[in-house]
Coordinates of C-alpha atoms in Angstrom, one line a residue:
M27 CA 63.8 -14.1 173.3
K28 CA 65.3 -16.5 175.9
V29 CA 67.6 -19.1 174.3
V30 CA 69.1 -21.9 176.4
V31 CA 72.3 -23.2 174.9
I32 CA 73.1 -26.8 176.0
G33 CA 76.9 -27.1 175.9
G34 CA 77.0 -23.4 176.2
T35 CA 80.5 -23.2 177.8
G36 CA 82.3 -25.2 175.0
L37 CA 84.0 -24.1 171.8
I38 CA 80.8 -23.6 169.8
G39 CA 78.3 -23.0 172.6
S40 CA 80.3 -20.1 174.2
K41 CA 80.4 -18.3 170.8
V42 CA 76.7 -18.9 170.2
V43 CA 75.8 -17.4 173.6
S44 CA 78.0 -14.4 172.9
K45 CA 76.6 -13.7 169.5
L46 CA 73.0 -14.1 170.6
N47 CA 73.5 -11.7 173.5
E48 CA 75.2 -9.2 171.2
H49 CA 72.0 -9.2 169.1
G50 CA 69.7 -8.5 172.1
H51 CA 68.5 -12.0 173.0
E52 CA 68.8 -13.6 176.4
A53 CA 71.2 -16.4 175.8
V54 CA 71.9 -18.7 178.8
A55 CA 74.8 -21.1 178.9
A56 CA 73.8 -24.5 180.3
S57 CA 76.3 -27.3 181.0
P58 CA 77.5 -29.4 184.0
N59 CA 79.7 -26.4 184.9
T60 CA 76.6 -24.3 185.4
G61 CA 74.6 -26.9 187.2
V62 CA 72.7 -28.4 184.3
N63 CA 73.3 -32.0 183.4
T64 CA 71.2 -33.4 180.5
V65 CA 72.2 -37.0 181.1
T66 CA 70.7 -37.0 184.7
G67 CA 68.2 -34.2 184.1
E68 CA 69.6 -32.1 186.9
G69 CA 68.8 -28.4 186.5
L70 CA 66.9 -28.7 183.3
A71 CA 63.4 -27.6 184.6
D72 CA 64.8 -24.5 186.2
V73 CA 67.0 -23.3 183.3
L74 CA 64.2 -23.8 180.7
K75 CA 61.7 -21.6 182.5
G76 CA 60.6 -18.9 180.1
A77 CA 62.8 -20.3 177.3
S78 CA 61.5 -20.1 173.7
V79 CA 64.4 -21.9 172.0
V80 CA 66.8 -24.6 173.1
V81 CA 70.1 -25.0 171.2
D82 CA 71.9 -28.3 171.8
V83 CA 75.6 -28.2 170.9
S84 CA 76.7 -30.6 173.6
N85 CA 78.9 -33.6 173.0
S86 CA 79.7 -36.9 174.7
P87 CA 82.7 -36.7 177.1
S88 CA 83.7 -40.2 175.9
F89 CA 83.9 -41.4 172.3
D90 CA 83.6 -45.1 173.2
D91 CA 80.8 -46.5 171.1
D92 CA 78.6 -47.6 174.0
A93 CA 79.3 -44.4 176.0
V94 CA 78.5 -42.1 173.2
M95 CA 75.2 -43.9 172.4
E96 CA 74.2 -43.8 176.0
F97 CA 75.0 -40.1 176.2
F98 CA 72.9 -39.0 173.2
R99 CA 70.0 -41.3 174.1
A100 CA 69.8 -40.1 177.7
S101 CA 70.6 -36.5 177.0
T102 CA 68.1 -36.1 174.2
T103 CA 65.3 -38.0 176.0
N104 CA 65.6 -35.7 179.1
L105 CA 66.0 -32.6 177.0
L106 CA 63.0 -33.1 174.8
A107 CA 60.8 -34.1 177.7
A108 CA 61.8 -31.0 179.7
E109 CA 61.3 -28.8 176.6
A110 CA 57.8 -30.1 176.1
A111 CA 56.9 -29.5 179.8
A112 CA 58.4 -25.9 179.6
G113 CA 56.6 -25.0 176.4
V114 CA 59.8 -24.5 174.3
T115 CA 58.8 -23.8 170.7
H116 CA 62.1 -24.5 168.8
H117 CA 64.7 -27.2 169.4
L118 CA 67.9 -26.9 167.4
A119 CA 70.7 -29.5 167.4
L120 CA 74.1 -29.3 165.9
S121 CA 75.1 -32.4 164.0
V122 CA 77.5 -33.4 161.2
V123 CA 77.4 -33.3 157.4
G124 CA 77.1 -36.9 156.1
T125 CA 75.9 -38.4 159.4
D126 CA 73.6 -40.8 157.5
R127 CA 76.6 -41.9 155.3
L128 CA 78.9 -42.6 158.2
Q129 CA 76.9 -45.3 159.9
Q130 CA 79.9 -47.7 160.2
S131 CA 81.1 -45.4 163.0
G132 CA 79.6 -45.9 166.5
Y133 CA 79.8 -42.1 167.1
F134 CA 77.7 -41.3 164.0
Q135 CA 75.3 -44.1 164.8
A136 CA 74.6 -42.2 168.0
K137 CA 74.2 -38.9 166.2
Q138 CA 71.7 -40.5 163.9
V139 CA 69.7 -41.8 166.9
Q140 CA 69.8 -38.2 168.3
E141 CA 68.5 -36.8 165.0
D142 CA 65.7 -39.5 164.7
M143 CA 64.6 -38.8 168.3
I144 CA 64.3 -35.1 167.5
R145 CA 62.3 -35.7 164.4
D146 CA 59.9 -38.1 166.2
S147 CA 59.4 -35.8 169.2
G148 CA 56.6 -33.6 167.7
L149 CA 58.5 -30.5 168.7
P150 CA 59.3 -27.9 166.0
Y151 CA 63.0 -28.3 165.2
S152 CA 66.0 -27.5 163.1
I153 CA 69.1 -29.7 162.7
V154 CA 72.3 -27.9 161.6
H155 CA 74.7 -30.2 159.8
A156 CA 78.2 -28.7 159.9
T157 CA 81.4 -30.0 158.3
Q158 CA 84.5 -30.5 160.3
F159 CA 85.8 -27.5 162.3
F160 CA 89.2 -25.9 161.5
E161 CA 90.1 -26.3 165.1
F162 CA 89.9 -30.1 164.9
A163 CA 92.6 -30.8 162.3
K164 CA 95.0 -31.8 165.1
T165 CA 92.3 -34.1 166.7
L166 CA 91.8 -35.8 163.4
A167 CA 95.6 -36.2 163.0
D168 CA 95.9 -37.7 166.5
S169 CA 93.2 -40.3 165.7
A170 CA 95.2 -41.5 162.6
T171 CA 98.8 -41.3 163.9
S172 CA 101.2 -44.2 164.2
G173 CA 104.7 -43.2 165.3
D174 CA 105.4 -39.9 163.5
T175 CA 103.1 -40.6 160.5
V176 CA 99.5 -39.6 160.0
S177 CA 97.7 -41.9 157.6
V178 CA 94.3 -40.6 156.3
A179 CA 91.7 -41.7 153.8
P180 CA 91.7 -40.2 150.2
I181 CA 88.6 -38.2 150.7
K182 CA 87.5 -34.5 150.3
I183 CA 86.6 -32.2 153.1
Q184 CA 85.2 -28.7 153.3
P185 CA 86.0 -27.5 156.8
I186 CA 84.5 -24.5 158.6
Y187 CA 85.6 -22.0 161.2
S188 CA 83.9 -22.5 164.6
G189 CA 82.9 -18.8 164.6
D190 CA 81.1 -19.2 161.3
V191 CA 79.3 -22.3 162.8
A192 CA 78.2 -20.1 165.8
V193 CA 76.8 -17.4 163.4
A194 CA 74.8 -20.0 161.4
V195 CA 73.5 -21.8 164.6
G196 CA 72.5 -18.5 166.2
R197 CA 70.7 -17.3 163.0
T198 CA 68.8 -20.5 162.6
A199 CA 67.9 -20.7 166.3
V200 CA 66.1 -17.3 166.3
G201 CA 64.4 -18.0 162.9
T202 CA 61.4 -20.2 162.1
P203 CA 62.0 -23.9 162.7
V204 CA 62.8 -25.6 159.4
N205 CA 61.7 -29.1 160.6
G206 CA 64.6 -30.4 158.6
I207 CA 68.3 -30.0 158.0
V208 CA 70.4 -26.9 157.3
E209 CA 73.9 -27.6 156.0
I210 CA 76.8 -25.3 156.6
A211 CA 80.4 -25.6 155.4
G212 CA 83.5 -23.6 154.8
P213 CA 84.3 -21.8 151.5
D214 CA 87.1 -24.1 150.4
T215 CA 87.4 -27.8 149.6
F216 CA 90.6 -29.8 150.4
S217 CA 91.8 -33.3 150.4
L218 CA 91.7 -34.6 154.0
E219 CA 95.5 -35.0 153.7
D220 CA 96.1 -31.3 152.8
F221 CA 93.7 -30.1 155.5
I222 CA 95.5 -32.0 158.2
R223 CA 98.9 -31.2 156.9
Q224 CA 98.1 -27.4 156.9
G225 CA 96.5 -27.7 160.3
L226 CA 99.6 -29.3 161.8
A227 CA 101.9 -26.8 160.1
A228 CA 99.9 -24.0 161.8
H229 CA 100.9 -25.5 165.1
N230 CA 104.5 -26.3 164.0
D231 CA 103.7 -30.0 164.3
P232 CA 106.4 -32.0 162.5
R233 CA 104.4 -35.2 161.8
T234 CA 104.3 -36.5 158.2
V235 CA 100.8 -36.9 156.6
V236 CA 100.2 -39.5 153.9
T237 CA 97.2 -40.9 152.1
D238 CA 96.1 -44.4 153.0
P239 CA 93.5 -46.1 150.7
E240 CA 92.4 -48.2 153.7
G241 CA 92.3 -45.3 156.1
L242 CA 89.2 -44.9 158.2
Y243 CA 87.4 -41.8 159.4
W244 CA 86.3 -42.3 163.0
G245 CA 85.9 -46.0 162.2
A246 CA 84.0 -45.5 158.9
V247 CA 85.1 -46.3 155.3
L248 CA 84.2 -43.4 153.1
K249 CA 83.7 -42.5 149.5
E250 CA 85.6 -39.5 148.3
S251 CA 82.7 -37.0 148.7
D252 CA 81.0 -38.4 151.8
L253 CA 82.0 -35.5 154.0
L254 CA 81.0 -32.8 151.5
P255 CA 77.8 -30.8 151.8
G256 CA 75.1 -30.6 149.1
P257 CA 74.8 -27.7 146.7
D258 CA 72.4 -25.7 148.9
A259 CA 74.8 -25.5 151.9
Q260 CA 75.3 -22.1 153.6
L261 CA 79.0 -21.2 153.3
G262 CA 81.1 -19.5 156.0
E263 CA 83.2 -16.5 155.2
T264 CA 86.5 -17.5 156.9
H265 CA 89.1 -19.1 154.7
F266 CA 91.3 -21.8 156.3
A267 CA 94.5 -20.2 155.0
D268 CA 93.6 -16.9 156.7
W269 CA 92.7 -18.7 160.0
S270 CA 95.9 -20.7 159.8
T271 CA 98.0 -17.6 159.4
E272 CA 96.5 -16.1 162.5
Q273 CA 97.3 -19.2 164.5

């Protein structure tokens, strides 16, 4: 089975390509680095020839509200049109647990538009909702830092290792389209404060992490459980403590 992975040279995409190829599929990494640009449409028709599945794990290079909306609108429009022309029979997109609850954030508004476009396309599809990746603890800290202090909202989070995300994405991609959402998360739940504190400690980062009742998450005000998956979520095998130790 030929599977084209959009964003296939990034953190998740490169792992998806590797795992699919290990299992005997023909996985092709597609990104601007390989001559495929979904925003302009460059290279799409050629890379999709003979493809059965498209996996979209791409992300906007800019997190500015207008730029991220433009990216997901243009990219998804071009991708879905090219897939329909090429006869692709399964479109999979990686998105975020709680996207519909995070609509105060421009980024998640754009992700919701992406998901809605996929649902309305008529193509068989699967949307994988993942919780935050282990690897992004420092990025979250950077977004909430003032001086040497990281102030975060008093919310819960169930982060997941990128390798476990890749396994779930690959498994879903080569399965029957669910025409709905599959949720995936890590095996352990933390306060956001503890997750970031442990993530920074793994990198010997000395910043102080505190809870701020008025803290935002990518511009959104959240309830305590807004980032947590539902009871039917598939859980990864890797524990954050084990991953942190390896770091």
